[in-house]
Amino acid sequence: MPELRENEQKTLLALEKLKGRAPVDQIVKTSGLAHAAVMRAALALTENKLTRTYERKQTLISLSEEGKSYAEIGLPERRLLNSLIKLGGESTVKSAVEEAGLEKKFLSVALGWLNRKGWVIIEKGTLKSLKEPQLGEDEKLLRLLSEKEQLIVEELGQEMQKTVSVLKGRKLLEIEEKTLRELELTDNGWNLVKKGIEVVGEVSQLTPELIRTGNWRKIKLRRFNVKAPGPEVFLGKIHPVQQIIQHIREIFLEMGFTEIRGSIVQTAFWNFDALFQPQDHPARDVVDTFYLSKPKKGKLPDKETVKAVASTHENGWKTGSRGWEYSWSPEEAKRLLLRTHTTAETIHYLFEHKEPPVKVFSVDRVYRNEKLDYKHLAEFHQIEGIIMDKKVTLRDLMGTLTEFYHKLGLEKVQFWPSYFPYTEPSMQSTVYVPELKTWVELCGMGIFRPEVLAPFGVKHPVLAWGGGLERLILLKLGIEDIRVLYKNDLGWIRRTPVCQR
Ligand code: PHE
């Protein structure tokens, strides 16, 4: 038999007095112990099979403020009906409302319920009462609640429970969920109690006083159960997506890049035209791009730059290219949109920083009009970087990307030829993910075309790459559905480990 602590002994004795089974609240009263002390004792006793614990859910209802006022002056539909009857059973809505002194905000509620309850006929602003109805179930419940203050839903009949939902729907109730705990002596418990329990006083804290006087020899020190579960503690934590963004920032910084950030709202000029994407390019279609409706248009940069971009689109300007051979519209370029890629930021930055070297990156939000599914979001993040210097080449680009991936823990990297309107050559990079045993596409990249750089007066090669962040996060966290990241599911956020470096 385990050694019992004072509180456990008292709890057992209280249970004996209460004939072997009682709710915790009653044990508290009988034993004179604090509620928390009984709960703790119950835990230990149940663990030692001296008692059993039962839990029952209880739903307590009481009147809300509005409910209280209705209990006093009547439901709005009842008030309106009463005044209608006073007016002889038929009147205009207006005079019935005046007679009832009904506030405007209650009128539609009152009319709605009069109709639903079948108390009146409403026709062209006239009300006709059908009969003087008896007190409804809802009104009875309101009355009962104003007398009793609190009722336990589980103890009400089925009909009343339905009425509870009606009043709940009308926001006339306050609802409180409680767990009722009961304790019962087991056979072992009874045996022990019958043998007689002599409560021995315990001391829970050894004081200097006890030591000095030597009284510590006589007392019984209370044992602590170091295995008893404590309350759960949840530490504050940074969202997994933010942790990975932070990690990526550190990698870029280590590699000598500087972060840039720009506005989510951009003109089509920076998002598309500056990147030599023709104005009839399918990506510019409203199907993919969120355009702003108010304000619709923004400002273009200086005239000369705009002219150079326009000519490059139309005939290639000084670049030796033939351009796209169409008539470029400044109005189309002024349209405001939510940026569809962060390349809008890097090209804008180059326009303002034409001198080498430039090594910048961004990790930022972009928007595309996508149908949401496990792979796609309409709002997501891109990682983007550029290097501009006198003699950088495609090999530097592949080297930089390889190093970046290695720092992220992705060892095997491959490069494939690809296409983007603004780079030549263009490539796609894939990385091997051992956990998934497959190759996954991550960043697109290339060297900015002369048609992109010349209009902005950039004279040196620019290496550029960019790709979705969420895909990388899915790989790192081993999840399959992208939507999980933004569900604000606290359970998932708690379980997801801190990014390790
Ligand atoms: N902007 C491209 C995308 O959204 C990625 C990219 C960036 C490609 C820079 C080449 C150069 O997918």
Short mmCIF file of C-alpha atoms and ligand atoms in Angstrom, two decimals:
data_model
loop_
_atom_site.label_atom_id
_atom_site.label_comp_id
_atom_site.label_asym_id
_atom_site.label_seq_id
_atom_site.Cartn_x
_atom_site.Cartn_y
_atom_site.Cartn_z
CA MET A 1 0.00 0.00 0.00
CA PRO A 2 1.45 3.37 -0.99
CA GLU A 3 2.06 5.86 1.71
CA LEU A 4 -0.74 8.42 1.67
CA ARG A 5 -0.27 12.13 2.11
CA GLU A 6 -2.36 14.16 4.47
CA ASN A 7 -4.57 15.59 1.73
CA GLU A 8 -5.13 12.20 0.21
CA GLN A 9 -6.17 10.79 3.57
CA LYS A 10 -8.57 13.68 4.12
CA THR A 11 -10.03 13.22 0.66
CA LEU A 12 -10.64 9.52 1.31
CA LEU A 13 -12.32 10.31 4.62
CA ALA A 14 -14.53 12.91 2.98
CA LEU A 15 -15.51 10.38 0.32
CA GLU A 16 -16.38 7.86 3.01
CA LYS A 17 -18.64 10.41 4.65
CA LEU A 18 -20.24 11.12 1.27
CA LYS A 19 -21.06 7.41 0.85
CA GLY A 20 -18.31 6.59 -1.60
CA ARG A 21 -19.13 8.85 -4.56
CA ALA A 22 -19.37 12.64 -4.85
CA PRO A 23 -18.58 15.61 -7.09
CA VAL A 24 -15.31 17.37 -6.35
CA ASP A 25 -17.10 20.50 -5.14
CA GLN A 26 -18.80 18.52 -2.43
CA ILE A 27 -15.56 16.85 -1.37
CA VAL A 28 -14.07 20.32 -1.07
CA LYS A 29 -16.83 21.34 1.33
CA THR A 30 -16.72 18.18 3.39
CA SER A 31 -12.94 17.93 3.68
CA GLY A 32 -12.23 21.60 4.18
CA LEU A 33 -9.42 21.32 1.63
CA ALA A 34 -8.83 23.76 -1.20
CA HIS A 35 -10.19 22.80 -4.62
CA ALA A 36 -6.69 22.44 -6.09
CA ALA A 37 -5.65 20.24 -3.17
CA VAL A 38 -8.57 17.87 -3.74
CA MET A 39 -7.80 17.74 -7.46
CA ARG A 40 -4.20 16.87 -6.78
CA ALA A 41 -5.17 14.24 -4.21
CA ALA A 42 -7.70 12.79 -6.65
CA LEU A 43 -4.99 12.39 -9.24
CA ALA A 44 -2.74 10.46 -6.87
CA LEU A 45 -5.57 8.36 -5.42
CA THR A 46 -6.85 7.42 -8.86
CA GLU A 47 -3.36 6.53 -9.94
CA ASN A 48 -3.09 4.21 -6.93
CA LYS A 49 -6.48 2.66 -7.76
CA LEU A 50 -8.06 3.81 -4.52
CA THR A 51 -10.55 5.99 -6.38
CA ARG A 52 -12.00 6.36 -9.86
CA THR A 53 -12.50 9.74 -11.53
CA TYR A 54 -15.50 10.49 -13.71
CA GLU A 55 -15.79 13.51 -15.96
CA ARG A 56 -18.98 14.92 -17.35
CA LYS A 57 -19.42 17.93 -19.62
CA GLN A 58 -21.93 20.48 -18.48
CA THR A 59 -23.27 23.39 -20.44
CA LEU A 60 -24.44 26.22 -18.24
CA ILE A 61 -26.71 28.84 -19.73
CA SER A 62 -27.74 32.22 -18.39
CA LEU A 63 -29.29 35.31 -19.95
CA SER A 64 -27.13 37.73 -21.92
CA GLU A 65 -27.68 41.46 -21.40
CA GLU A 66 -30.12 41.51 -24.30
CA GLY A 67 -31.78 38.36 -22.97
CA LYS A 68 -32.25 40.00 -19.58
CA SER A 69 -33.92 43.03 -21.08
CA TYR A 70 -36.23 40.84 -23.20
CA ALA A 71 -37.13 38.80 -20.13
CA GLU A 72 -38.22 42.04 -18.55
CA ILE A 73 -40.02 43.90 -21.35
CA GLY A 74 -40.84 41.01 -23.67
CA LEU A 75 -39.53 39.85 -27.02
CA PRO A 76 -39.85 42.51 -29.74
CA GLU A 77 -42.40 40.41 -31.67
CA ARG A 78 -44.49 40.06 -28.52
CA ARG A 79 -44.41 43.78 -27.87
CA LEU A 80 -45.47 44.54 -31.43
CA LEU A 81 -48.26 41.98 -31.27
CA ASN A 82 -49.54 43.34 -27.97
CA SER A 83 -49.83 46.83 -29.36
CA LEU A 84 -51.48 45.49 -32.52
CA ILE A 85 -54.13 43.83 -30.39
CA LYS A 86 -54.55 47.02 -28.46
CA LEU A 87 -55.15 48.79 -31.77
CA GLY A 88 -58.00 46.38 -32.57
CA GLY A 89 -56.03 43.61 -34.24
CA GLU A 90 -55.21 45.51 -37.44
CA SER A 91 -53.05 48.53 -38.12
CA THR A 92 -50.19 49.87 -40.20
CA VAL A 93 -46.73 48.76 -39.20
CA LYS A 94 -45.92 52.37 -38.40
CA SER A 95 -48.67 52.88 -35.84
CA ALA A 96 -48.09 49.47 -34.24
CA VAL A 97 -44.42 50.36 -33.83
CA GLU A 98 -45.29 53.74 -32.32
CA GLU A 99 -47.81 52.19 -29.96
CA ALA A 100 -45.23 49.62 -28.82
CA GLY A 101 -42.48 52.23 -28.48
CA LEU A 102 -40.27 49.81 -30.39
CA GLU A 103 -36.77 51.04 -31.26
CA LYS A 104 -35.98 51.07 -34.98
CA LYS A 105 -33.22 48.49 -34.73
CA PHE A 106 -35.69 45.88 -33.44
CA LEU A 107 -38.27 46.35 -36.18
CA SER A 108 -36.94 43.85 -38.71
CA VAL A 109 -36.35 41.30 -35.96
CA ALA A 110 -39.89 41.76 -34.70
CA LEU A 111 -41.46 41.49 -38.16
CA GLY A 112 -39.34 38.47 -39.02
CA TRP A 113 -40.39 36.54 -35.94
CA LEU A 114 -44.05 37.61 -36.15
CA ASN A 115 -44.05 36.09 -39.59
CA ARG A 116 -42.12 32.95 -38.59
CA LYS A 117 -44.30 32.32 -35.60
CA GLY A 118 -47.41 32.81 -37.73
CA TRP A 119 -48.81 35.38 -35.33
CA VAL A 120 -49.77 37.96 -37.97
CA ILE A 121 -50.31 38.47 -41.67
CA ILE A 122 -48.16 41.21 -43.14
CA GLU A 123 -49.52 42.82 -46.30
CA LYS A 124 -48.39 46.06 -47.90
CA GLY A 125 -47.35 47.69 -44.67
CA THR A 126 -50.43 46.51 -42.80
CA LEU A 127 -50.44 44.02 -39.94
CA LYS A 128 -53.34 41.77 -39.10
CA SER A 129 -53.19 39.63 -36.00
CA LEU A 130 -54.38 36.05 -36.36
CA LYS A 131 -55.01 35.17 -32.75
CA GLU A 132 -53.72 35.97 -29.32
CA PRO A 133 -51.04 33.37 -28.96
CA GLN A 134 -50.07 31.63 -25.78
CA LEU A 135 -46.69 32.00 -24.21
CA GLY A 136 -44.13 30.32 -26.50
CA GLU A 137 -41.46 27.89 -25.40
CA ASP A 138 -38.86 30.61 -25.94
CA GLU A 139 -40.70 32.99 -23.65
CA LYS A 140 -41.07 30.30 -21.02
CA LEU A 141 -37.37 29.61 -21.09
CA LEU A 142 -36.60 33.33 -20.80
CA ARG A 143 -38.81 33.49 -17.72
CA LEU A 144 -37.32 30.40 -16.17
CA LEU A 145 -33.84 31.77 -16.70
CA SER A 146 -34.65 35.13 -15.18
CA GLU A 147 -35.91 33.30 -12.09
CA LYS A 148 -33.17 30.69 -11.78
CA GLU A 149 -30.29 32.63 -13.31
CA GLN A 150 -28.57 29.47 -14.45
CA LEU A 151 -29.67 26.19 -15.99
CA ILE A 152 -27.79 23.07 -17.04
CA VAL A 153 -28.64 22.26 -20.64
CA GLU A 154 -28.00 18.53 -20.23
CA GLU A 155 -30.70 18.37 -17.55
CA LEU A 156 -33.37 19.96 -19.75
CA GLY A 157 -35.86 18.00 -21.85
CA GLN A 158 -35.38 17.62 -25.58
CA GLU A 159 -37.97 20.26 -26.46
CA MET A 160 -36.31 22.79 -24.15
CA GLN A 161 -32.90 21.99 -25.58
CA LYS A 162 -34.21 22.94 -29.03
CA THR A 163 -35.49 26.19 -27.59
CA VAL A 164 -32.04 26.78 -26.12
CA SER A 165 -30.57 26.70 -29.63
CA VAL A 166 -33.20 29.17 -30.83
CA LEU A 167 -32.38 31.63 -28.04
CA LYS A 168 -28.68 31.02 -28.58
CA GLY A 169 -29.17 31.90 -32.25
CA ARG A 170 -30.81 35.15 -31.16
CA LYS A 171 -27.81 35.87 -28.92
CA LEU A 172 -29.97 35.99 -25.83
CA LEU A 173 -27.85 33.50 -23.88
CA GLU A 174 -24.43 33.33 -22.29
CA ILE A 175 -23.00 29.86 -22.53
CA GLU A 176 -20.37 28.33 -20.33
CA GLU A 177 -18.91 24.87 -20.75
CA LYS A 178 -17.81 23.12 -17.59
CA THR A 179 -16.35 19.77 -16.80
CA LEU A 180 -17.93 18.18 -13.77
CA ARG A 181 -15.62 15.80 -11.98
CA GLU A 182 -16.76 13.09 -9.62
CA LEU A 183 -14.73 10.82 -7.44
CA GLU A 184 -15.67 7.30 -6.35
CA LEU A 185 -14.03 4.92 -3.93
CA THR A 186 -12.90 1.63 -5.47
CA ASP A 187 -13.02 -1.67 -3.55
CA ASN A 188 -9.42 -1.08 -2.55
CA GLY A 189 -10.39 2.38 -1.36
CA TRP A 190 -13.26 1.03 0.69
CA ASN A 191 -11.03 -1.60 2.31
CA LEU A 192 -8.55 1.01 3.32
CA VAL A 193 -11.19 3.37 4.69
CA LYS A 194 -12.83 0.56 6.66
CA LYS A 195 -9.54 -0.31 8.31
CA GLY A 196 -9.57 3.22 9.61
CA ILE A 197 -7.39 6.06 8.49
CA GLU A 198 -5.65 8.13 11.05
CA VAL A 199 -4.72 11.46 9.59
CA VAL A 200 -1.15 12.34 10.36
CA GLY A 201 -0.26 16.00 10.04
CA GLU A 202 2.39 16.75 7.45
CA VAL A 203 4.79 19.59 7.04
CA SER A 204 5.40 20.63 3.46
CA GLN A 205 8.26 23.02 4.09
CA LEU A 206 11.34 22.60 6.21
CA THR A 207 12.00 25.94 7.93
CA PRO A 208 15.11 27.26 9.76
CA GLU A 209 12.89 27.23 12.82
CA LEU A 210 12.27 23.48 12.56
CA ILE A 211 15.98 22.84 12.23
CA ARG A 212 17.08 25.08 15.06
CA THR A 213 14.61 23.64 17.53
CA GLY A 214 15.32 20.07 16.48
CA ASN A 215 11.60 19.60 15.84
CA TRP A 216 12.38 18.28 12.40
CA ARG A 217 13.02 14.92 14.07
CA LYS A 218 9.42 14.65 15.24
CA ILE A 219 7.47 15.86 12.24
CA LYS A 220 6.36 14.02 9.13
CA LEU A 221 7.69 15.76 6.05
CA ARG A 222 5.46 15.68 3.05
CA ARG A 223 6.69 13.65 0.10
CA PHE A 224 6.67 15.21 -3.30
CA ASN A 225 5.60 13.33 -6.36
CA VAL A 226 8.14 14.48 -8.89
CA LYS A 227 6.37 12.57 -11.65
CA ALA A 228 3.03 14.36 -11.30
CA PRO A 229 2.22 16.19 -14.55
CA GLY A 230 2.59 19.96 -14.35
CA PRO A 231 0.60 22.46 -16.38
CA GLU A 232 1.54 22.64 -20.07
CA VAL A 233 3.65 25.62 -20.96
CA PHE A 234 3.88 26.97 -24.50
CA LEU A 235 6.78 29.23 -25.17
CA GLY A 236 6.45 32.04 -27.67
CA LYS A 237 7.87 30.99 -31.00
CA ILE A 238 8.51 32.44 -34.40
CA HIS A 239 6.32 31.07 -37.19
CA PRO A 240 8.16 28.35 -39.17
CA VAL A 241 7.91 30.36 -42.41
CA GLN A 242 9.51 33.37 -40.74
CA GLN A 243 12.24 31.17 -39.28
CA ILE A 244 13.17 29.89 -42.71
CA ILE A 245 13.06 33.40 -44.19
CA GLN A 246 15.46 34.46 -41.47
CA HIS A 247 17.70 31.49 -42.25
CA ILE A 248 17.78 32.41 -45.95
CA ARG A 249 18.58 36.02 -45.13
CA GLU A 250 21.55 34.86 -43.09
CA ILE A 251 22.81 32.71 -45.95
CA PHE A 252 22.62 35.62 -48.41
CA LEU A 253 24.34 37.94 -45.94
CA GLU A 254 27.11 35.40 -45.37
CA MET A 255 27.63 35.32 -49.13
CA GLY A 256 28.06 39.08 -49.26
CA PHE A 257 24.63 40.15 -50.50
CA THR A 258 22.58 43.12 -49.28
CA GLU A 259 18.82 42.91 -48.86
CA ILE A 260 16.46 45.11 -50.86
CA ARG A 261 12.74 45.50 -50.36
CA GLY A 262 10.18 47.34 -52.41
CA SER A 263 6.49 48.01 -52.68
CA ILE A 264 4.01 45.21 -53.24
CA VAL A 265 2.10 47.52 -55.59
CA GLN A 266 4.05 48.18 -58.78
CA THR A 267 3.35 49.54 -62.21
CA ALA A 268 3.21 47.05 -65.06
CA PHE A 269 6.25 48.98 -66.27
CA TRP A 270 8.53 47.57 -63.55
CA ASN A 271 6.86 44.21 -63.30
CA PHE A 272 6.76 43.50 -67.07
CA ASP A 273 7.90 46.18 -69.54
CA ALA A 274 11.27 46.84 -67.93
CA LEU A 275 11.88 43.09 -68.22
CA PHE A 276 11.22 43.07 -71.96
CA GLN A 277 7.94 41.20 -71.61
CA PRO A 278 5.72 42.27 -74.53
CA GLN A 279 2.41 43.87 -73.66
CA ASP A 280 0.45 40.97 -75.11
CA HIS A 281 2.42 38.44 -73.01
CA PRO A 282 0.01 35.91 -71.49
CA ALA A 283 1.44 36.42 -67.98
CA ARG A 284 0.20 40.01 -68.08
CA ASP A 285 -3.34 38.83 -68.59
CA VAL A 286 -5.75 39.54 -65.74
CA VAL A 287 -6.07 35.80 -65.39
CA ASP A 288 -2.62 35.68 -63.83
CA THR A 289 -2.16 39.19 -62.54
CA PHE A 290 -4.11 41.11 -59.92
CA TYR A 291 -4.58 44.62 -61.31
CA LEU A 292 -5.68 47.44 -59.01
CA SER A 293 -9.06 49.00 -59.67
CA LYS A 294 -8.49 52.09 -57.51
CA PRO A 295 -6.20 53.85 -58.28
CA LYS A 296 -5.84 52.25 -61.68
CA LYS A 297 -2.61 53.85 -62.83
CA GLY A 298 0.77 54.91 -61.49
CA LYS A 299 3.73 56.95 -62.70
CA LEU A 300 6.38 56.00 -65.21
CA PRO A 301 10.06 56.95 -64.72
CA ASP A 302 11.73 59.78 -66.69
CA LYS A 303 10.77 60.28 -70.34
CA GLU A 304 14.10 59.22 -71.75
CA THR A 305 14.08 55.87 -69.99
CA VAL A 306 10.48 55.26 -71.02
CA LYS A 307 11.34 56.12 -74.59
CA ALA A 308 14.27 53.71 -74.59
CA VAL A 309 12.11 50.91 -73.19
CA ALA A 310 9.37 51.70 -75.73
CA SER A 311 11.78 51.59 -78.69
CA THR A 312 13.39 48.40 -77.44
CA HIS A 313 9.96 46.73 -77.37
CA GLU A 314 9.02 48.15 -80.78
CA ASN A 315 12.20 47.73 -82.79
CA GLY A 316 15.07 46.73 -80.53
CA TRP A 317 16.46 50.29 -80.21
CA LYS A 318 20.30 50.23 -80.00
CA THR A 319 20.49 46.63 -78.88
CA GLY A 320 20.75 44.99 -82.28
CA SER A 321 17.53 43.10 -81.59
CA ARG A 322 14.38 43.49 -83.71
CA GLY A 323 12.28 43.92 -80.61
CA TRP A 324 8.75 42.49 -80.44
CA GLU A 325 7.55 44.56 -83.43
CA TYR A 326 4.35 46.04 -82.04
CA SER A 327 3.26 49.49 -80.93
CA TRP A 328 4.12 49.96 -77.22
CA SER A 329 1.46 51.66 -75.07
CA PRO A 330 2.51 53.85 -72.12
CA GLU A 331 -1.02 53.54 -70.73
CA GLU A 332 -0.70 49.78 -70.46
CA ALA A 333 2.64 50.23 -68.68
CA LYS A 334 1.11 52.63 -66.13
CA ARG A 335 -1.40 50.06 -64.87
CA LEU A 336 -0.95 49.30 -61.18
CA LEU A 337 -0.77 45.69 -60.06
CA LEU A 338 0.37 43.46 -57.23
CA ARG A 339 3.85 42.37 -58.24
CA THR A 340 3.87 38.88 -59.71
CA HIS A 341 7.59 38.34 -59.09
CA THR A 342 10.36 40.06 -57.16
CA THR A 343 12.32 40.57 -60.39
CA ALA A 344 10.35 43.85 -60.49
CA GLU A 345 12.47 44.91 -57.48
CA THR A 346 15.86 43.87 -58.83
CA ILE A 347 15.42 45.62 -62.18
CA HIS A 348 14.20 48.76 -60.41
CA TYR A 349 17.27 48.60 -58.17
CA LEU A 350 19.57 48.31 -61.20
CA PHE A 351 17.93 51.38 -62.73
CA GLU A 352 19.02 53.28 -59.62
CA HIS A 353 22.44 51.57 -59.25
CA LYS A 354 24.14 51.30 -62.63
CA GLU A 355 27.73 51.06 -61.35
CA PRO A 356 29.33 47.71 -60.51
CA PRO A 357 29.53 45.84 -58.27
CA VAL A 358 25.92 45.11 -57.27
CA LYS A 359 25.06 42.09 -55.14
CA VAL A 360 21.54 42.26 -53.74
CA PHE A 361 18.77 39.86 -52.79
CA SER A 362 15.15 39.93 -51.68
CA VAL A 363 12.84 37.52 -49.92
CA ASP A 364 9.41 38.98 -50.33
CA ARG A 365 5.77 38.53 -51.09
CA VAL A 366 4.32 38.20 -54.58
CA TYR A 367 0.81 37.66 -55.90
CA ARG A 368 -0.70 35.61 -58.68
CA ASN A 369 -4.28 34.94 -59.54
CA GLU A 370 -4.04 31.19 -58.95
CA LYS A 371 -6.68 28.72 -58.03
CA LEU A 372 -5.70 27.58 -54.53
CA ASP A 373 -4.75 23.97 -54.10
CA TYR A 374 -2.11 21.89 -52.32
CA LYS A 375 0.55 23.28 -54.67
CA HIS A 376 -0.61 26.86 -55.29
CA LEU A 377 -1.32 29.98 -53.29
CA ALA A 378 -2.35 33.37 -54.63
CA GLU A 379 -0.05 35.11 -52.16
CA PHE A 380 3.39 33.61 -51.66
CA HIS A 381 7.08 34.45 -51.35
CA GLN A 382 9.96 34.56 -53.78
CA ILE A 383 13.67 34.46 -53.20
CA GLU A 384 15.55 36.56 -55.69
CA GLY A 385 19.13 37.65 -56.22
CA ILE A 386 21.28 39.51 -58.73
CA ILE A 387 25.00 40.02 -59.22
CA MET A 388 26.30 42.73 -61.51
CA ASP A 389 30.04 43.08 -62.06
CA LYS A 390 32.56 43.66 -64.78
CA LYS A 391 33.38 40.09 -65.72
CA VAL A 392 30.75 37.78 -64.26
CA THR A 393 29.66 34.77 -66.30
CA LEU A 394 27.20 31.93 -66.35
CA ARG A 395 29.73 29.83 -64.40
CA ASP A 396 29.64 32.38 -61.58
CA LEU A 397 25.87 32.13 -61.57
CA MET A 398 25.92 28.33 -61.32
CA GLY A 399 28.63 28.50 -58.67
CA THR A 400 26.73 31.01 -56.59
CA LEU A 401 23.51 29.01 -56.78
CA THR A 402 25.33 25.78 -55.92
CA GLU A 403 26.84 27.41 -52.85
CA PHE A 404 23.47 28.83 -51.85
CA TYR A 405 21.81 25.40 -52.09
CA HIS A 406 24.66 23.73 -50.22
CA LYS A 407 24.21 26.17 -47.36
CA LEU A 408 20.57 25.15 -47.28
CA GLY A 409 21.63 21.52 -46.95
CA LEU A 410 20.81 20.59 -50.55
CA GLU A 411 23.90 18.82 -51.87
CA LYS A 412 23.15 17.71 -55.42
CA VAL A 413 22.32 20.47 -57.89
CA GLN A 414 21.68 20.35 -61.64
CA PHE A 415 21.14 23.05 -64.24
CA TRP A 416 18.94 22.79 -67.32
CA PRO A 417 18.41 25.13 -70.27
CA SER A 418 15.17 27.04 -69.93
CA TYR A 419 13.43 30.20 -71.13
CA PHE A 420 12.52 33.58 -69.62
CA PRO A 421 11.77 36.66 -71.74
CA TYR A 422 14.35 38.70 -69.82
CA THR A 423 17.39 36.39 -69.68
CA GLU A 424 19.66 34.85 -72.28
CA PRO A 425 20.88 32.26 -71.71
CA SER A 426 18.20 31.06 -69.28
CA MET A 427 18.37 28.10 -66.96
CA GLN A 428 16.34 26.15 -64.48
CA SER A 429 17.96 24.56 -61.44
CA THR A 430 16.88 21.31 -59.85
CA VAL A 431 18.04 19.92 -56.54
CA TYR A 432 18.03 16.37 -55.27
CA VAL A 433 16.02 15.80 -52.11
CA PRO A 434 17.24 12.58 -50.47
CA GLU A 435 14.16 12.32 -48.18
CA LEU A 436 11.88 12.30 -51.23
CA LYS A 437 14.35 10.50 -53.50
CA THR A 438 13.55 12.91 -56.32
CA TRP A 439 14.81 15.99 -58.12
CA VAL A 440 12.82 19.17 -57.52
CA GLU A 441 12.81 22.39 -59.56
CA LEU A 442 13.70 25.44 -57.49
CA CYS A 443 15.05 28.66 -59.02
CA GLY A 444 14.91 30.01 -62.56
CA MET A 445 17.93 32.06 -63.63
CA GLY A 446 19.92 33.59 -66.40
CA ILE A 447 21.86 36.60 -67.61
CA PHE A 448 19.73 39.69 -68.25
CA ARG A 449 19.32 40.37 -71.96
CA PRO A 450 20.73 43.56 -73.51
CA GLU A 451 17.08 44.48 -74.25
CA VAL A 452 16.57 44.64 -70.48
CA LEU A 453 19.80 46.40 -69.49
CA ALA A 454 20.47 48.87 -72.33
CA PRO A 455 17.43 51.12 -71.75
CA PHE A 456 18.56 51.61 -68.13
CA GLY A 457 22.18 52.30 -69.08
CA VAL A 458 23.55 49.21 -67.32
CA LYS A 459 26.81 48.31 -69.08
CA HIS A 460 27.96 45.17 -67.27
CA PRO A 461 26.57 41.65 -67.17
CA VAL A 462 23.88 40.93 -64.59
CA LEU A 463 23.34 37.42 -63.24
CA ALA A 464 19.81 36.94 -61.96
CA TRP A 465 17.79 34.15 -60.37
CA GLY A 466 14.58 33.74 -58.50
CA GLY A 467 12.13 31.14 -57.28
CA GLY A 468 9.35 30.28 -54.90
CA LEU A 469 10.14 30.13 -51.21
CA GLU A 470 7.19 27.99 -50.17
CA ARG A 471 8.32 25.07 -52.29
CA LEU A 472 11.65 25.13 -50.50
CA ILE A 473 9.87 25.26 -47.15
CA LEU A 474 7.76 22.23 -48.05
CA LEU A 475 10.95 20.31 -48.80
CA LYS A 476 12.64 21.40 -45.60
CA LEU A 477 9.65 20.62 -43.39
CA GLY A 478 8.62 17.50 -45.26
CA ILE A 479 5.00 18.55 -45.84
CA GLU A 480 2.94 18.12 -48.95
CA ASP A 481 0.17 20.70 -48.77
CA ILE A 482 1.31 24.31 -49.11
CA ARG A 483 -1.84 25.61 -47.42
CA VAL A 484 -0.72 24.12 -44.11
CA LEU A 485 1.83 26.93 -43.83
CA TYR A 486 -0.80 29.65 -43.52
CA LYS A 487 -3.63 27.95 -41.69
CA ASN A 488 -2.58 29.40 -38.36
CA ASP A 489 -2.95 25.96 -36.90
CA LEU A 490 -1.29 26.42 -33.53
CA GLY A 491 -0.86 22.68 -33.10
CA TRP A 492 1.16 22.46 -36.30
CA ILE A 493 3.18 25.56 -35.43
CA ARG A 494 4.03 24.12 -32.01
CA ARG A 495 5.02 20.74 -33.42
CA THR A 496 7.15 22.13 -36.22
CA PRO A 497 10.75 22.25 -35.08
CA VAL A 498 12.82 25.38 -34.86
CA CYS A 499 15.03 25.85 -37.90
CA GLN A 500 18.46 24.47 -37.07
CA ARG A 501 21.67 25.99 -38.25
N1 PHE B 1 11.04 35.80 -62.19
C1 PHE B 1 11.17 34.39 -62.47
C2 PHE B 1 9.96 33.68 -61.83
O1 PHE B 1 9.10 34.33 -61.30
C3 PHE B 1 12.44 33.82 -61.90
C4 PHE B 1 13.67 34.42 -62.51
C5 PHE B 1 14.31 35.47 -61.90
C6 PHE B 1 14.19 33.93 -63.71
C7 PHE B 1 15.45 36.05 -62.47
C8 PHE B 1 15.31 34.47 -64.27
C9 PHE B 1 15.94 35.53 -63.65
O2 PHE B 1 9.83 32.48 -61.92
#
